[in-house]
PDB file of C-alpha atoms in Angstrom:
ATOM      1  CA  UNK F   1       0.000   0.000   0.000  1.00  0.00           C
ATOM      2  CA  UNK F   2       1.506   3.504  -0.965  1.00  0.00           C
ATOM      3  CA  UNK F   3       2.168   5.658   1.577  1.00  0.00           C
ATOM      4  CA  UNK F   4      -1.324   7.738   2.833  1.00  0.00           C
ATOM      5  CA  UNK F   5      -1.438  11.751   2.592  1.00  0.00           C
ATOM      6  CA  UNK F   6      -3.678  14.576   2.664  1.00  0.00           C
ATOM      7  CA  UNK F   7      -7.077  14.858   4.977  1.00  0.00           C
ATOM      8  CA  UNK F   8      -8.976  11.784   6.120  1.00  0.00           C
ATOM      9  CA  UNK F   9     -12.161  12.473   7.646  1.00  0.00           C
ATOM     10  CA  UNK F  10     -13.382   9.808  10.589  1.00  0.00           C
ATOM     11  CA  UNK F  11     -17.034  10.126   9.259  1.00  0.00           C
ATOM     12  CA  UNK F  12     -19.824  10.371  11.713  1.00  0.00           C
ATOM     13  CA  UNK F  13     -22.566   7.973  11.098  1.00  0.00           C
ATOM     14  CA  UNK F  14     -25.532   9.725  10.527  1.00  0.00           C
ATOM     15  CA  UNK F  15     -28.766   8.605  12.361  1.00  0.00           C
ATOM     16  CA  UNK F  16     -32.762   8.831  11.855  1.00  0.00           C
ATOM     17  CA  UNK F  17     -35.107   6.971  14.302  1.00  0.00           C
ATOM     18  CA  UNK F  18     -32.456   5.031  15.706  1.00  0.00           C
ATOM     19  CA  UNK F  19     -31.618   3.455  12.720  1.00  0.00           C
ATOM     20  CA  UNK F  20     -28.437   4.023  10.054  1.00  0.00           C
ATOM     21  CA  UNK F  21     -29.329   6.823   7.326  1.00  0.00           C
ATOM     22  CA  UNK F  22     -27.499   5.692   4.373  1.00  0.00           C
ATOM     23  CA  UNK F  23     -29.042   7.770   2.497  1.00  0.00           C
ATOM     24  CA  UNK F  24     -27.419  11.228   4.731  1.00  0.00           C
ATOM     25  CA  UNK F  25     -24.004   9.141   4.558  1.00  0.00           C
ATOM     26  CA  UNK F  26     -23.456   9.059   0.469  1.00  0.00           C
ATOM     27  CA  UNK F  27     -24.724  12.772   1.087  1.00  0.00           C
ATOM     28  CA  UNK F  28     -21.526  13.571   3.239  1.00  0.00           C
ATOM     29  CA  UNK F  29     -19.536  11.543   1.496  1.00  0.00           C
ATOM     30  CA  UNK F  30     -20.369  13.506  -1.837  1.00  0.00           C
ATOM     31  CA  UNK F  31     -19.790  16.669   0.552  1.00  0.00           C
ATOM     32  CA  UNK F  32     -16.355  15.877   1.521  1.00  0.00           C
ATOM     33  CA  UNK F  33     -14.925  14.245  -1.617  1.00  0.00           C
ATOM     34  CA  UNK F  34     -16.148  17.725  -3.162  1.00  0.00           C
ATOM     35  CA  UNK F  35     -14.171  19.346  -0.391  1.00  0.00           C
ATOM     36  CA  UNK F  36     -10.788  17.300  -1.093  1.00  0.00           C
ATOM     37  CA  UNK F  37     -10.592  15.126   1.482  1.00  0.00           C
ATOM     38  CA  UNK F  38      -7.831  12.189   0.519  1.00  0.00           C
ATOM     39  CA  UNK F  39     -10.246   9.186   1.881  1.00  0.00           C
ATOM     40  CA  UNK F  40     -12.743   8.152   4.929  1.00  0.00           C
ATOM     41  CA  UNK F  41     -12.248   6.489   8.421  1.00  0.00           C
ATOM     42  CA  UNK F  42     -15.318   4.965   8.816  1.00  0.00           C
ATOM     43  CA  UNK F  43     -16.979   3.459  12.391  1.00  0.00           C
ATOM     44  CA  UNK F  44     -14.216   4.516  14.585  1.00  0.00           C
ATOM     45  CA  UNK F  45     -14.817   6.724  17.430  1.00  0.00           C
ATOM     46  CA  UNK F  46     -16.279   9.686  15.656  1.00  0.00           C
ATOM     47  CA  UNK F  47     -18.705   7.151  13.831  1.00  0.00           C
ATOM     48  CA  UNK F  48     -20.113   5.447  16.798  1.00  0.00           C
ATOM     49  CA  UNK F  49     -18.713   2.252  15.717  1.00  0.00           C
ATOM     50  CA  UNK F  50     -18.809   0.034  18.763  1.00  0.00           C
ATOM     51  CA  UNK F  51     -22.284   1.181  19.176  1.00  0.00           C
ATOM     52  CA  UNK F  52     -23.059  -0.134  15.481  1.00  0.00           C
ATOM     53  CA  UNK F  53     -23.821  -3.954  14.745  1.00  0.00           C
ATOM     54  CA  UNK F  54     -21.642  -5.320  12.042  1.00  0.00           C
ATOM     55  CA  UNK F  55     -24.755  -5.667   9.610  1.00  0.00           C
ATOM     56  CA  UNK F  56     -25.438  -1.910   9.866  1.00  0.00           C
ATOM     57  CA  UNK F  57     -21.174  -1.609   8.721  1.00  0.00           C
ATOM     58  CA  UNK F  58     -21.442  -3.525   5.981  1.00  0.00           C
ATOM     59  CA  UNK F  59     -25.263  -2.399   4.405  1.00  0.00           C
ATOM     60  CA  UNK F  60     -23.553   1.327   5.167  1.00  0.00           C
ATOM     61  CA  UNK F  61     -20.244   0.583   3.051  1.00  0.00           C
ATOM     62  CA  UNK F  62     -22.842  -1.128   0.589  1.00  0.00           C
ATOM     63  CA  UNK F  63     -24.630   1.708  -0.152  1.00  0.00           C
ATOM     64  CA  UNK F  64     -21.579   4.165  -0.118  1.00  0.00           C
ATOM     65  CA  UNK F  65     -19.664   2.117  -2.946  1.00  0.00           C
ATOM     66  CA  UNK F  66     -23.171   2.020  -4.743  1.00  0.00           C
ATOM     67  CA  UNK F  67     -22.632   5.613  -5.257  1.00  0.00           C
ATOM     68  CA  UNK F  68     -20.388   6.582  -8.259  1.00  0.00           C
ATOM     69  CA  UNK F  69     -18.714  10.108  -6.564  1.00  0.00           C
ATOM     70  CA  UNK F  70     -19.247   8.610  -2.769  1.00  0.00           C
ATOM     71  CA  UNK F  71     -17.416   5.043  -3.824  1.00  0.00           C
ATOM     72  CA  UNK F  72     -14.837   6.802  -5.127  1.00  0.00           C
ATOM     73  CA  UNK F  73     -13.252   7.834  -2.224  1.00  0.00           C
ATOM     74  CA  UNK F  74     -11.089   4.884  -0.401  1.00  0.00           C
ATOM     75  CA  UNK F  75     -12.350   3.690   3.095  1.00  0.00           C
ATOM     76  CA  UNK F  76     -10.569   2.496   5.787  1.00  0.00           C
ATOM     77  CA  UNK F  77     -12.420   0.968   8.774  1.00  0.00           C
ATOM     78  CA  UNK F  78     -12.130   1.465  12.422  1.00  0.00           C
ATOM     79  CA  UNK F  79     -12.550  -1.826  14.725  1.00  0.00           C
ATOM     80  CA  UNK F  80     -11.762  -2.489  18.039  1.00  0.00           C
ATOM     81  CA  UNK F  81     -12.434  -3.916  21.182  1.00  0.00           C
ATOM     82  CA  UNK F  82     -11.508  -5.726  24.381  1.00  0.00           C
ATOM     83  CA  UNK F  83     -11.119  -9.390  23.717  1.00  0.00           C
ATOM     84  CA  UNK F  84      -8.536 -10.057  20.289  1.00  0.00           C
ATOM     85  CA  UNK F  85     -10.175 -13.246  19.435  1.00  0.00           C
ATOM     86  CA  UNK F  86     -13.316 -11.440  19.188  1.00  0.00           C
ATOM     87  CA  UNK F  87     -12.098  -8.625  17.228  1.00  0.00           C
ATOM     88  CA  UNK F  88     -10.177 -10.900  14.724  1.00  0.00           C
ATOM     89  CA  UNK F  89     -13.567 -12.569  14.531  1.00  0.00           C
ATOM     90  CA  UNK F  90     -14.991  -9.549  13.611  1.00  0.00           C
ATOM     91  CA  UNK F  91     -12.322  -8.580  11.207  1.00  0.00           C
ATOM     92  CA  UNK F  92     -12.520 -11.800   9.299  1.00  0.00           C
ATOM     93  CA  UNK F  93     -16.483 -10.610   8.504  1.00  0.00           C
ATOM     94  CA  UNK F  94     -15.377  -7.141   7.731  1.00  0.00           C
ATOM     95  CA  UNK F  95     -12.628  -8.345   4.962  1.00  0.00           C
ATOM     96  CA  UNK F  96     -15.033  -8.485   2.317  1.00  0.00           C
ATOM     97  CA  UNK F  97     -16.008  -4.345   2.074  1.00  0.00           C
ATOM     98  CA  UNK F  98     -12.331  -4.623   1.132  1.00  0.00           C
ATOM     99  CA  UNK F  99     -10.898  -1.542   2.944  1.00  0.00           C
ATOM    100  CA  UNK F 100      -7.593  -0.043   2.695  1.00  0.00           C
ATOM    101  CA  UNK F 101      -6.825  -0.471   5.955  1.00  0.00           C
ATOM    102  CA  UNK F 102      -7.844  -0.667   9.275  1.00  0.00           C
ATOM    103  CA  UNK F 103      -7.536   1.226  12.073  1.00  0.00           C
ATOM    104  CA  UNK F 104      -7.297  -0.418  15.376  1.00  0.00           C
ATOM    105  CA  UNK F 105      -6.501   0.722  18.668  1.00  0.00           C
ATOM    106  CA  UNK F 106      -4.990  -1.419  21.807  1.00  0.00           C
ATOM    107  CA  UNK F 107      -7.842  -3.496  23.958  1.00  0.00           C
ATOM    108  CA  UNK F 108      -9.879  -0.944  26.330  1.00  0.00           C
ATOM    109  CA  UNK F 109      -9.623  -0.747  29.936  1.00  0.00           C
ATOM    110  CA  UNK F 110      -7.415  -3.564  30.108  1.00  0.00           C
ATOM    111  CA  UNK F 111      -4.053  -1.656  30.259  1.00  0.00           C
ATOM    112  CA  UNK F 112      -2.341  -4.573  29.132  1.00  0.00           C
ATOM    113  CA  UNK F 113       1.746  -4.389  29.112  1.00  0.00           C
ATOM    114  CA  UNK F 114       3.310  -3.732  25.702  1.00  0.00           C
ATOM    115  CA  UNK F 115       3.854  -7.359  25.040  1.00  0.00           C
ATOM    116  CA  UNK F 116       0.164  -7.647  25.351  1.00  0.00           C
ATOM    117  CA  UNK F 117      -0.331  -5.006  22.958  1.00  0.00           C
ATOM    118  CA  UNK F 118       1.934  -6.252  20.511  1.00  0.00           C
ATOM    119  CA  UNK F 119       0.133  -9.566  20.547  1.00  0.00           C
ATOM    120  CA  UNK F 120      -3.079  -8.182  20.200  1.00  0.00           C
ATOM    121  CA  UNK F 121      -1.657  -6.638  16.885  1.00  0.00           C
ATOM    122  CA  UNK F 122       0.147  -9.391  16.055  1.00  0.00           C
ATOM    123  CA  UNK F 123      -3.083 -11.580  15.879  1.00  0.00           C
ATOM    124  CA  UNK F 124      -4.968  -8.989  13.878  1.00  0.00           C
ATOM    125  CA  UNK F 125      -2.847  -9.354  11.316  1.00  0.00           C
ATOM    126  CA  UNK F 126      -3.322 -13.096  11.102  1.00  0.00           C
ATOM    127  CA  UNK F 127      -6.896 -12.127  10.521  1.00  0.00           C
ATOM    128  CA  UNK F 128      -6.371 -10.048   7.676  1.00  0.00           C
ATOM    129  CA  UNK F 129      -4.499  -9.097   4.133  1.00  0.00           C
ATOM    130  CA  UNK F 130      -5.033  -5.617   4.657  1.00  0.00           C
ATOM    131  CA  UNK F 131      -2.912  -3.809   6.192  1.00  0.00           C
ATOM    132  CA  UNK F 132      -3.498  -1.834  10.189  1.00  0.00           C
ATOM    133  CA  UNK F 133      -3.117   1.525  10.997  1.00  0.00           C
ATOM    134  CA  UNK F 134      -2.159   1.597  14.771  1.00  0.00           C
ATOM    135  CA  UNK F 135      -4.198   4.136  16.186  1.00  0.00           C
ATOM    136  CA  UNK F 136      -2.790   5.790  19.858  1.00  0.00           C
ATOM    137  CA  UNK F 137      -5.505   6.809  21.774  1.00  0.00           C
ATOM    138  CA  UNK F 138      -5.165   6.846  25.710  1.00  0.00           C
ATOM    139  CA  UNK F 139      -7.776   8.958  27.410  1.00  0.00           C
ATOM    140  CA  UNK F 140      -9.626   6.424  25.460  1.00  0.00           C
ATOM    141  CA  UNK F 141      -8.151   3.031  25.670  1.00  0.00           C
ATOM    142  CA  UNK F 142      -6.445   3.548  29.182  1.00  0.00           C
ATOM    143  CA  UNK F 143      -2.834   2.472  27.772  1.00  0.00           C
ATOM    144  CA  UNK F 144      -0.815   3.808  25.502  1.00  0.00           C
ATOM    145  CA  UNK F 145       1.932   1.944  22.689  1.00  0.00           C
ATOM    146  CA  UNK F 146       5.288   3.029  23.210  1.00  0.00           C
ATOM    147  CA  UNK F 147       7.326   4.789  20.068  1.00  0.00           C
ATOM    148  CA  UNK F 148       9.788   1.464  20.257  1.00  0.00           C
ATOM    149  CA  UNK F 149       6.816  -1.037  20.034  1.00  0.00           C
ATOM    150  CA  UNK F 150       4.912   1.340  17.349  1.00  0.00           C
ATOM    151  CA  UNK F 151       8.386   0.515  15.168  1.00  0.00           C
ATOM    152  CA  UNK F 152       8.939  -3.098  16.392  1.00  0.00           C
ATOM    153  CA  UNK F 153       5.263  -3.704  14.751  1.00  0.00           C
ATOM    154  CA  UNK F 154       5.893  -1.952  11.723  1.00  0.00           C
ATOM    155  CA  UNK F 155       9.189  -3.511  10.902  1.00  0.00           C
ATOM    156  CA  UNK F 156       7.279  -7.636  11.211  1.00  0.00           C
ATOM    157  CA  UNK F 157       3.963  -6.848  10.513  1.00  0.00           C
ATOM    158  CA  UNK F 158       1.865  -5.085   7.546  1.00  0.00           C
ATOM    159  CA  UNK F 159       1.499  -1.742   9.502  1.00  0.00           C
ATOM    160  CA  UNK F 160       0.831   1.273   7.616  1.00  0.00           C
ATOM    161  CA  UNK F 161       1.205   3.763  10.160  1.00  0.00           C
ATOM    162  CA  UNK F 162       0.207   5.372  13.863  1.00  0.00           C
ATOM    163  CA  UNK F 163      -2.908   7.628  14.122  1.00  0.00           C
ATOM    164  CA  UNK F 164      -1.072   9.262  17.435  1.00  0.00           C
ATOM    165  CA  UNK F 165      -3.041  11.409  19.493  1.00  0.00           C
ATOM    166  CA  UNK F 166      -0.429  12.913  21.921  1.00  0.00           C
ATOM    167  CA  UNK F 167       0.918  16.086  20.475  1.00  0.00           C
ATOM    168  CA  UNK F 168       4.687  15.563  21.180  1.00  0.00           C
ATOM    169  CA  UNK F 169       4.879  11.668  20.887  1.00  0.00           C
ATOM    170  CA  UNK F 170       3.686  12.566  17.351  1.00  0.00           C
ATOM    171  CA  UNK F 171       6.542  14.787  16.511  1.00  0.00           C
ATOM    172  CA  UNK F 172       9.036  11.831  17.898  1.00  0.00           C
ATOM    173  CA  UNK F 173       7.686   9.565  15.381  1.00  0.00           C
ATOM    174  CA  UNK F 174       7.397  11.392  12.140  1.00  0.00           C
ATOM    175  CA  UNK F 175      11.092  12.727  13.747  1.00  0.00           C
ATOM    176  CA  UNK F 176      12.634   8.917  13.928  1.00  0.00           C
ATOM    177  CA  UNK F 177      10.965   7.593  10.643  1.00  0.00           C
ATOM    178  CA  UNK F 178      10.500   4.589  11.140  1.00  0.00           C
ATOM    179  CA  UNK F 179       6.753   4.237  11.252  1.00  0.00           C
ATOM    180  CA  UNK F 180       4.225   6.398   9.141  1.00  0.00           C
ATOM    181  CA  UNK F 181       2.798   9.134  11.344  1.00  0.00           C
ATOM    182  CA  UNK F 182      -0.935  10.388  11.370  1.00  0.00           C
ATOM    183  CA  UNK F 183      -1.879  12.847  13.106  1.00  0.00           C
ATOM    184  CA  UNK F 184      -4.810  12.734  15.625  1.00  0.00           C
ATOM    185  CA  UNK F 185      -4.589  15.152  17.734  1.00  0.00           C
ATOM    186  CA  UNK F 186      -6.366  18.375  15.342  1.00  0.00           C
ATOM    187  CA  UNK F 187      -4.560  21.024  16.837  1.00  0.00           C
ATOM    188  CA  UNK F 188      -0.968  19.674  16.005  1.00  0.00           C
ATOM    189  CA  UNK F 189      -2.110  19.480  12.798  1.00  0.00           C
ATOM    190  CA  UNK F 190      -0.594  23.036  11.537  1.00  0.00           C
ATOM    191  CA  UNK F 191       3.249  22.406  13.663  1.00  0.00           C
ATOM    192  CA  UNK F 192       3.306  18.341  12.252  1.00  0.00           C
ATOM    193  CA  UNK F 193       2.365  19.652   8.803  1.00  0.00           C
ATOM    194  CA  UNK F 194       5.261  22.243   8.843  1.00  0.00           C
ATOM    195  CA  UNK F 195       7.274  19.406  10.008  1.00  0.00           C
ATOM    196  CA  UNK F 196       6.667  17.377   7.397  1.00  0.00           C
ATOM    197  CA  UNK F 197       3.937  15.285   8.346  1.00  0.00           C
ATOM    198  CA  UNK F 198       1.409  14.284   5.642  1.00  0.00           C
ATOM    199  CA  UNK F 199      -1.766  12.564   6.705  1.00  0.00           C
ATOM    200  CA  UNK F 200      -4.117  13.289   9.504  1.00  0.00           C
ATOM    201  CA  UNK F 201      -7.295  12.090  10.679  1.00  0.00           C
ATOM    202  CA  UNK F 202      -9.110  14.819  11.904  1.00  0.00           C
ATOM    203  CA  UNK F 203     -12.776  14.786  13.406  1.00  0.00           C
ATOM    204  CA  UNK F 204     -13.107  18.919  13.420  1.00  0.00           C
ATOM    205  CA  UNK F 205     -12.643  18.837   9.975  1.00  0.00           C
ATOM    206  CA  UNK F 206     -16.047  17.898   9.302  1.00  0.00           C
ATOM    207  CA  UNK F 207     -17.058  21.278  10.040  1.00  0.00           C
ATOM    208  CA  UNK F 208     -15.182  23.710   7.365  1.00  0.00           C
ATOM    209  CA  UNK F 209     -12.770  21.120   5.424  1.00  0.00           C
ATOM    210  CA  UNK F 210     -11.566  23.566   3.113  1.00  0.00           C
ATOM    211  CA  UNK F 211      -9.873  25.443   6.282  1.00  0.00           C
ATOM    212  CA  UNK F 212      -8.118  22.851   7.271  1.00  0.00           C
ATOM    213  CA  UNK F 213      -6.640  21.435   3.687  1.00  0.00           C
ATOM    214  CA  UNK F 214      -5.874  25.109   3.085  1.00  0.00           C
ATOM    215  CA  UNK F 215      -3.713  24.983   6.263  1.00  0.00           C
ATOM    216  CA  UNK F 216      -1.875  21.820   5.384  1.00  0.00           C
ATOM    217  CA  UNK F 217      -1.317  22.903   1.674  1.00  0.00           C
ATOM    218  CA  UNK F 218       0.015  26.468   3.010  1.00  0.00           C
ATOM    219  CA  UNK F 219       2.433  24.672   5.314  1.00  0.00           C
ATOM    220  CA  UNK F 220       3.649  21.710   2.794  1.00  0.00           C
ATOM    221  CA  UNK F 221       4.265  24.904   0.644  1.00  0.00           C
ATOM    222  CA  UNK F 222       7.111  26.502   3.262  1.00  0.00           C
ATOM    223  CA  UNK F 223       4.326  29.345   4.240  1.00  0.00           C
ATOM    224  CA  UNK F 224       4.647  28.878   8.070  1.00  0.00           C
ATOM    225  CA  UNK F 225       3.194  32.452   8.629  1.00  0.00           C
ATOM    226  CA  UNK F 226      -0.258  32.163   6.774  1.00  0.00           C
ATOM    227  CA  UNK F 227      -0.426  28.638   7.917  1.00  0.00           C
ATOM    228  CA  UNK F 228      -0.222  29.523  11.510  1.00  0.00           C
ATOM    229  CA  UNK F 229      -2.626  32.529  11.078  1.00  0.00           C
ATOM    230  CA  UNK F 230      -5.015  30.177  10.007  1.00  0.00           C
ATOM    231  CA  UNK F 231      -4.497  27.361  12.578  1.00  0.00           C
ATOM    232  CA  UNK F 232      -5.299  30.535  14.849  1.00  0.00           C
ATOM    233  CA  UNK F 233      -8.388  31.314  14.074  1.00  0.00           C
ATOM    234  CA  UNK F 234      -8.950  27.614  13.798  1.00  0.00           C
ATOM    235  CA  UNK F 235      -8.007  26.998  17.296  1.00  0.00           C
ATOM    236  CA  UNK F 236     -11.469  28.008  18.757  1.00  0.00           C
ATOM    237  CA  UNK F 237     -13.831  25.630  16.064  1.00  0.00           C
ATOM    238  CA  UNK F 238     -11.447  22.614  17.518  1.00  0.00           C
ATOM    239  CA  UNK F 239     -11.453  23.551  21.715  1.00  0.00           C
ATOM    240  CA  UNK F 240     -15.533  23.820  20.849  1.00  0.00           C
ATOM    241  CA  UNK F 241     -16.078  20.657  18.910  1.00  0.00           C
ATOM    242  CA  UNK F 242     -14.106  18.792  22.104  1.00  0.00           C
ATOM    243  CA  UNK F 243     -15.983  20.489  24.376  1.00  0.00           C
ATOM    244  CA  UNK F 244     -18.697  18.045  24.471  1.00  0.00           C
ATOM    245  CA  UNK F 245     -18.736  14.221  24.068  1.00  0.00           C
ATOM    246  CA  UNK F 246     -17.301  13.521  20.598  1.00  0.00           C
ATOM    247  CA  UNK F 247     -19.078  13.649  17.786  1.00  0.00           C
ATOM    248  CA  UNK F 248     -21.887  15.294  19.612  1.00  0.00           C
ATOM    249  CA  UNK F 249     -20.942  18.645  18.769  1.00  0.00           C
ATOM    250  CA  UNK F 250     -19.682  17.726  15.121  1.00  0.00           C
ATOM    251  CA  UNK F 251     -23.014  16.199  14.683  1.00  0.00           C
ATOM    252  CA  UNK F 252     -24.642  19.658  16.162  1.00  0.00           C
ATOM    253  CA  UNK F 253     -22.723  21.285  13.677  1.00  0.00           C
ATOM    254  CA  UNK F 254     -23.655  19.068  10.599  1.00  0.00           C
ATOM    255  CA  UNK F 255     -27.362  19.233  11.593  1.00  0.00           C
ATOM    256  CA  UNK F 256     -27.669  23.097  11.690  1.00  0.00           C
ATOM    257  CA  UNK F 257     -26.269  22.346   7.874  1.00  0.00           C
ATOM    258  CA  UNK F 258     -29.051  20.648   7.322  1.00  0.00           C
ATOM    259  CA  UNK F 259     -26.612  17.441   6.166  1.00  0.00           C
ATOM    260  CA  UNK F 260     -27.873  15.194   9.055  1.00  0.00           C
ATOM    261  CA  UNK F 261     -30.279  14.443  11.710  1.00  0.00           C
ATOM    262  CA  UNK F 262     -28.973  15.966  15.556  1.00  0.00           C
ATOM    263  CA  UNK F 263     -29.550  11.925  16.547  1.00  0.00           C
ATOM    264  CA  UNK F 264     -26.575   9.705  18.121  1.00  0.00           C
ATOM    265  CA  UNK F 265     -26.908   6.124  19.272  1.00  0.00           C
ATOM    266  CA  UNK F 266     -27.369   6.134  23.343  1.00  0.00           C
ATOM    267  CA  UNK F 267     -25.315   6.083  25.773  1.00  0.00           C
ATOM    268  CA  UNK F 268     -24.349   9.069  23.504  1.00  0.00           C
ATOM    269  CA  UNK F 269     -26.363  12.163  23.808  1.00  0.00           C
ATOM    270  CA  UNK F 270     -26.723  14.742  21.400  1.00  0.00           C
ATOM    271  CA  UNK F 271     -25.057  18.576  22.352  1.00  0.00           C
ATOM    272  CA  UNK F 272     -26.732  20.982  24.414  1.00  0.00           C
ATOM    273  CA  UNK F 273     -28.371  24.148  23.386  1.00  0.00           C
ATOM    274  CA  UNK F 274     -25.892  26.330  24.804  1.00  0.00           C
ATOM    275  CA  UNK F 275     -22.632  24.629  22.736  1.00  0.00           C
ATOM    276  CA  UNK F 276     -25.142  24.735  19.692  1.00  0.00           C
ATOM    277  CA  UNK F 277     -25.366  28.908  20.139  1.00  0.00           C
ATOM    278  CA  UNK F 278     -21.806  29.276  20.935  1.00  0.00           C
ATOM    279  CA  UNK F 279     -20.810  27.183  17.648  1.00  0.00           C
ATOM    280  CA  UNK F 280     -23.761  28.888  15.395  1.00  0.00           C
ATOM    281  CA  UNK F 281     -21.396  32.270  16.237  1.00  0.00           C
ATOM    282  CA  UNK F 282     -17.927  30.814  16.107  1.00  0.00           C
ATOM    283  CA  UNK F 283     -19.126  29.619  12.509  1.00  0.00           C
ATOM    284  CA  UNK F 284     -19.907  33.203  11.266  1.00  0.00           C
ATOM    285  CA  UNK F 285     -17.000  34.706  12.182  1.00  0.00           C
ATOM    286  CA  UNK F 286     -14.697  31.766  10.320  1.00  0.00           C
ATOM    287  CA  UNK F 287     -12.854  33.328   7.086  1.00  0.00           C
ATOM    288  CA  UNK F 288     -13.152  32.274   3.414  1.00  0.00           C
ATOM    289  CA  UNK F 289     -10.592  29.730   2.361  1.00  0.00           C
ATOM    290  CA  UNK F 290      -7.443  31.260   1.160  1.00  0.00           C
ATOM    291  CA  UNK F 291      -6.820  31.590  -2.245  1.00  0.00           C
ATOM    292  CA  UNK F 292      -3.094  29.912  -1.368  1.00  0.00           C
ATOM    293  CA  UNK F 293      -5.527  26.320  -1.091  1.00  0.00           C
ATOM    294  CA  UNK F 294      -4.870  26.241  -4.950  1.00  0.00           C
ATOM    295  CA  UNK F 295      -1.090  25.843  -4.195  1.00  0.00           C
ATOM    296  CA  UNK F 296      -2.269  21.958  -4.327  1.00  0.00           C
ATOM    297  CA  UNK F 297      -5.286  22.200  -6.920  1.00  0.00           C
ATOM    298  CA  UNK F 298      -7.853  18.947  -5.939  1.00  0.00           C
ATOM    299  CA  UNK F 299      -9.946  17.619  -7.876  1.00  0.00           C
ATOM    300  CA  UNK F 300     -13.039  19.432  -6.628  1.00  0.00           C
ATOM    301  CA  UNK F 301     -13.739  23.077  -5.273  1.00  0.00           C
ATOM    302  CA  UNK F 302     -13.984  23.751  -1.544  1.00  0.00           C
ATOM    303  CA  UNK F 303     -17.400  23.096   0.445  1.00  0.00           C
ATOM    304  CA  UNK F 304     -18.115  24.939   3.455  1.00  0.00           C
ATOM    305  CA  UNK F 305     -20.971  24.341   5.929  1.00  0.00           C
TER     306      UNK F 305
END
C-alpha cells in the first residue's frame, strides 16, 4: 500500500429513528470528496462504531460504494475492542467491504503491558491481508503503545502507520521515521504539517474542510506564517467541537447544515443548546478559504458548511 497523505475524515454515522441513514451518509460523502478530502475512516470513534452492529457496517459501506462520486473515495475501517479473538472474529467478517486499511486501537480498559499489545496486533494481522493503521488513543483506551513497540510492529507486521493522538509523541515519530505518522490530535495538525507530516485524521474537519486542507497545503508549501494565522483562528472551532462528548458537537454542527439528523446512538447524547449557540457564532466569524488552497489544486472546489 503507498504511503497515505492529505485529509482523512473519521465520518460520523448519521442517524434517523435510531436506525443508520445511508441515504445522509453518500450525502456527506459527496460533501467531503467535493471538499478534497484524501479518503474516509469509517466506524471509529467519531462514527459510533462500537455502538453499530456489524450488519449496519457492511449495508452502510454497501450503499456508499453504490454511489459513483461517494465510492470513489477509499475507506478504511475502524474496529476495536476488548477481547482479540473477538475482534479478529470480527475482522474476518469485515474483509469483504475490502478496505484499505484498518484502524485499530490497543484493547480498552485492560491496560495490558506492551507485550500484550503487541500480541493483540500481532493476531490482527493473522486475521487479515489488509494492512493496520495503529491508532494511539489513551484517554480512550487507558494504555498507551510506546514509540519502540509502534516501530517493532511496523518492521514484522503489515502496519501502515500510527494515528497518534499525543501532540509531542507525534513529533518523535514522524522525527525517527521509522513508522508512518498520522496525526490525531487536530490542533498539532498546523506544527506536524510544517514538520513534514502528511496525513491526519481529523474529526473537526467535518465542520469547514476547506480550512483545514488550506492549512496543510500552506504549510507543505514553506508558508509557516499564513499557515499559523489560520491554525489561529482555527483553534477556537477545535477547543468547541471537544468540548462536548465527541461527535456530539460535530453532529450539532452538521445538523444546523441541514446534512444530518442531531440523533446519536445512546449512551451518547446529542449537544446541548448552549454549545449549539456558541458554535452557530464561532461559525460566522470563520474566514473564506485562502486563495493559497490552490497551491495543491484537488480535484473538486472547496465546500463549506
Amino acid at each position: 500500500m503507498p504511503p497515505l497523505s492529505g485529509l482523512w475524515l473519521p465520518m460520523v454515522t448519521p442517524l434517523r429513528q435510531g436506525r443508520v441513514d445511508e441515504e445522509a451518509a453518500v450525502r456527506l460523502a459527496r460533501h467531503y470528496r467535493r471538499a478534497g478530502v484524501a479518503g474516509l475512516v469509517l466506524f471509529g470513534s467519531t462514527g459510533e462504531g462500537n455502538l453499530l452492529t456489524l450488519a449496519e457496517r457492511c449495508d452502510m459501506v454497501a450503499a456508499l460504494r453504490a454511489d459513483a462520486e461517494a465510492g470513489a473515495l477509499p475507506f478504511m475501517l475502524g474496529l476495536g475492542g476488548v477481547d482479540t479473538t473477538g475482534v479478529a472474529a470480527a475482522m474476518r467478517r469485515l474483509n469483504r467491504l475490502e478496505p484499505v486499511a484498518y484502524l485499530v486501537p490497543p484493547p480498552y480498559y485492560l491496560c495490558p503491558a506492551q507485550a500484550g499489545m503487541r500480541w493483540h496486533y500481532r493476531q490482527l494481522a493473522w486475521a487479515t491481508e489488509r494492512p493496520i493503521m495503529l491508532y494511539n488513543v489513551p484517554r480512550r483506551t487507558g494504555s498507551a503503545l510506546t514509540v519502540e513497540s509502534m516501530e517493532t510492529l511496523a518492521a514484522t507486521q503489515p502496519i501502515v502507520g500510527v494515528k497518534e493522538c499525543d501532540a509531542t509523541r507525534l513529533m518523535v515519530i514522524l522525527r525517527r521515521g521509522q513508522v508512518p505518522a498520522v496525526c490525531g490530535e487536530d490542533a498539532a495538525l498546523c506544527d506536524f504539517s510544517l514538520a513534514g507530516g502528511q496525513c491526519a485524521i481529523a474529526a473537526s474537519a467535518h465542520v469547514r474542510p476547506d480550512l483545514f486542507i488550506a492549512m496543510m497545503q500552506l504549510a507543505h508549501a514553506g508558508r509557516a506564517s499564513e499557515a499559523r494565522a489560520l491554525q489561529d483562528q482555527l483553534k477556537p472551532l477545535i477547543r468547541l467541537l471537544f468540548s462536548e462528548p465527541n461527535p456530539a458537537p460535530v453532529k450539532k454542527a452538521l445538523a444546523m447544515a441541514g446534512l444530518i439528523q442531531d440523533e446519536l446512538r445512546p449512551p451518547l447524547m446529542p449537544a446541548s443548546r448552549a454549545l449549539e449557540g456558541r458554535l452557530r457564532r464561532l461559525l460566522e466569524r470563520l474566514p473564506a478559504a485562502p486563495a493559497a488552497a490552490a497551491l495543491q489544486s484537488t480535484s473538486a472546489a472547496s465546500v463549506n458548511i
